Amino acid sequence: AQTVTQSQPEMSVQEAETVTLSCTYDTSESNYYLFWYKQPPSRQMILVIRQEAYKQQNATENRFSVNFQKAAKSFSLKISDSQLGDTAMYFCAFMIQGGSEKLVFGKGTKLTVNP
Amino acid sequence: AAGVIQSPRHLIKEKRETATLKCYPIPRHDTVYWYQQGPGQDPQFLISFYEKMQSDKGSIPDRFSAQQFSDYHSELNMSSLELGDSALYFCASSLTRTTYEQYFGPGTRLTVT
């Protein structure tokens, strides 16, 4: 079974600074996808970024980027120039490609951006 | 852009009652997923449908059933409700085998009293 671990239950950062959220996963599969989802106080689940396991290049979406270390099974999210609207719960998620494509989530990291 | 629609947004039921949650996926998406998120928990996969056929099943109680209809909307039926069923129920849709990105609806908050 696949597991996803987020070791930081809570983090805080000052506005305009950079913060990195950690995620590790365990799988014996070779073809999979990794995602970061954001859940603000509204409870909406918002897709932040996606990484294909077969790609060596780290994904980037504006202020959000990942550091994907396949051998170490690590998938961290870096948020640059943090904004107040980034305050949310962040979930790391794993999906096997070619399987049912269900998402397996970590327990989440609650990020607070302080003014 | 069109998003996933869920109805109702809030639902209050008593123990042992029945609830039906509806999901309308993004147009042209071929796969629907249902997740349950308890208070302070991460979302847990319940069930999925690909092209109207059940494709996978997670830790879904036997009291729950779901289906996807010819217009691709999906319904989650929950019977003999228990207090522990109180949760946020998400529906997500994707264009499987293309982008693998799942887009979530706003969720239905079910409260069982």
XYZ file of C-alpha atoms in Angstrom:
228
model
C 0.000 0.000 0.000
C 1.094 3.517 -0.703
C 1.640 5.940 2.170
C 2.212 9.675 2.221
C 3.833 11.397 5.182
C 3.824 15.081 5.981
C 5.988 15.550 9.040
C 5.122 19.202 9.713
C 1.620 19.528 11.188
C 1.901 23.329 11.337
C 4.157 25.987 9.902
C 4.178 29.749 9.775
C 5.922 32.273 7.559
C 6.081 36.033 7.257
C 4.456 37.676 4.284
C 6.830 37.966 1.278
C 9.167 35.269 2.618
C 9.750 31.756 1.308
C 8.586 28.560 2.967
C 9.080 24.876 2.152
C 6.615 22.140 3.068
C 7.893 18.568 3.258
C 6.363 15.362 1.952
C 7.698 11.838 1.695
C 5.973 8.822 0.235
C 6.423 5.099 0.058
C 5.646 3.001 -2.997
C 7.007 0.128 -5.038
C 5.403 1.499 -8.194
C 7.501 3.192 -10.852
C 4.794 5.145 -12.673
C 2.927 7.609 -10.550
C 1.966 11.226 -10.051
C 2.393 13.525 -7.080
C 0.256 16.530 -6.276
C -0.048 19.346 -3.807
C -3.551 20.510 -2.926
C -4.444 23.613 -0.939
C -7.474 23.738 1.352
C -8.210 27.256 2.620
C -10.732 27.957 5.392
C -13.514 27.698 2.795
C -12.621 23.931 2.699
C -12.436 23.955 -1.113
C -9.694 21.587 -2.379
C -7.575 23.459 -4.909
C -4.929 21.803 -7.068
C -1.660 23.689 -6.691
C 0.868 21.681 -8.672
C 1.463 18.285 -10.301
C 4.627 16.242 -10.865
C 4.965 13.179 -13.080
C 7.373 10.604 -11.653
C 9.020 9.990 -15.029
C 9.989 13.646 -15.381
C 13.283 14.728 -13.863
C 12.487 18.411 -14.195
C 10.789 19.896 -11.164
C 7.337 21.367 -11.769
C 6.752 25.100 -11.329
C 3.547 27.125 -11.211
C 4.163 30.823 -10.649
C 5.233 31.218 -6.985
C 4.918 27.474 -6.333
C 7.641 24.973 -7.162
C 8.529 21.473 -6.091
C 11.736 19.649 -5.276
C 11.155 16.096 -6.459
C 13.765 13.578 -5.330
C 12.611 10.231 -6.732
C 15.317 8.079 -5.164
C 14.653 9.589 -1.756
C 10.868 9.487 -2.360
C 10.637 13.107 -1.365
C 8.340 15.781 -2.805
C 8.576 19.176 -1.116
C 6.635 22.317 -2.008
C 8.298 25.720 -2.024
C 6.154 28.831 -1.834
C 7.980 32.019 -2.743
C 6.875 35.560 -1.886
C 4.252 34.207 0.514
C 0.931 36.013 0.516
C -1.812 36.200 3.148
C -4.059 34.257 0.789
C -1.655 31.323 0.958
C -2.853 30.628 4.500
C -4.398 27.165 4.224
C -3.992 23.474 4.879
C -1.705 21.906 2.301
C -2.069 18.240 1.386
C 0.482 16.173 -0.484
C -1.148 13.430 -2.574
C -0.017 10.367 -4.536
C -1.619 8.565 -7.454
C -0.593 5.407 -9.281
C -0.677 5.836 -13.021
C -2.711 3.153 -14.748
C -4.435 2.016 -11.569
C -7.718 3.358 -10.262
C -6.097 6.778 -10.078
C -7.464 7.396 -6.610
C -5.580 9.974 -4.579
C -3.852 8.973 -1.349
C -3.335 12.015 0.857
C -0.939 12.896 3.635
C -2.277 14.268 6.910
C -1.655 17.840 5.817
C 0.391 20.836 6.934
C -1.396 23.893 8.246
C 0.401 26.965 6.889
C -0.173 30.416 8.359
C 1.169 33.493 6.596
C 1.636 36.365 9.024
C 1.475 40.032 8.003
C -14.287 27.685 -16.750
C -16.896 25.203 -15.591
C -16.233 23.502 -12.279
C -17.534 20.460 -10.468
C -20.969 21.073 -8.990
C -22.189 19.386 -5.844
C -25.590 19.546 -4.257
C -26.732 20.128 -1.676
C -23.944 22.143 -0.076
C -25.222 21.444 3.425
C -27.378 18.624 4.694
C -28.639 17.845 8.166
C -30.067 14.404 8.825
C -31.006 12.371 11.862
C -29.598 9.001 12.756
C -30.963 6.133 10.694
C -32.155 8.458 7.934
C -31.088 8.355 4.292
C -29.136 10.973 2.333
C -28.430 11.432 -1.363
C -25.527 13.575 -2.531
C -25.241 14.662 -6.149
C -22.234 15.504 -8.272
C -22.027 17.063 -11.730
C -18.512 16.686 -13.173
C -16.722 19.113 -15.421
C -18.030 18.665 -19.001
C -16.127 15.999 -20.976
C -14.466 14.584 -17.875
C -14.849 10.814 -17.906
C -14.071 9.879 -14.309
C -15.769 10.776 -11.039
C -14.360 10.176 -7.567
C -15.973 10.466 -4.138
C -13.952 11.314 -1.023
C -14.933 11.677 2.622
C -13.146 14.167 4.881
C -13.837 13.893 8.597
C -13.133 16.787 10.973
C -9.399 17.481 11.096
C -8.688 14.587 8.727
C -7.341 14.179 5.214
C -9.766 13.148 2.456
C -10.329 9.406 2.175
C -11.242 7.757 -1.114
C -14.661 6.117 -1.215
C -15.440 5.080 -4.782
C -14.807 6.011 -8.414
C -16.482 5.625 -11.787
C -14.920 5.618 -15.237
C -17.285 6.000 -18.164
C -20.235 5.142 -15.923
C -18.692 1.895 -14.660
C -17.386 1.491 -11.134
C -13.604 1.493 -11.384
C -12.436 1.257 -7.773
C -13.786 1.050 -4.266
C -12.160 2.214 -1.065
C -13.269 2.064 2.547
C -16.895 2.666 1.723
C -19.440 1.216 4.185
C -21.964 -1.259 2.834
C -24.642 1.260 3.828
C -23.320 3.538 1.073
C -23.848 3.043 -2.630
C -23.122 5.154 -5.660
C -23.686 5.235 -9.364
C -22.913 7.312 -12.403
C -25.678 8.086 -14.846
C -25.791 8.394 -18.629
C -25.282 12.182 -18.394
C -22.145 11.480 -16.263
C -23.545 12.943 -13.081
C -23.066 10.788 -10.009
C -25.015 10.204 -6.834
C -23.823 8.901 -3.475
C -26.604 7.256 -1.493
C -26.137 6.845 2.230
C -28.577 4.853 4.340
C -28.967 4.131 8.061
C -26.905 7.206 8.813
C -24.694 7.185 11.889
C -23.192 10.057 13.856
C -19.772 9.081 12.500
C -20.928 9.758 8.951
C -20.834 13.488 9.690
C -18.175 14.781 7.334
C -17.415 16.812 4.245
C -18.054 14.760 1.114
C -16.151 15.752 -1.977
C -16.733 14.803 -5.535
C -13.861 15.207 -7.987
C -13.645 14.690 -11.722
C -10.815 14.146 -14.156
C -10.024 13.409 -17.766
C -8.342 10.128 -17.006
C -5.278 8.917 -18.895
C -4.697 12.419 -20.162
C -3.779 14.856 -17.409
C -4.555 12.772 -14.293
C -5.510 15.989 -12.519
C -8.531 15.720 -10.264
C -10.644 18.806 -9.795
C -12.745 18.939 -6.668
C -16.208 20.299 -6.117
C -16.992 22.536 -3.135
C -18.149 19.574 -1.084
C -21.338 18.660 0.738
C -21.220 19.096 4.489
C -23.300 16.342 6.055
C -24.269 16.617 9.690
C -25.959 13.653 11.356
C -27.727 14.416 14.634
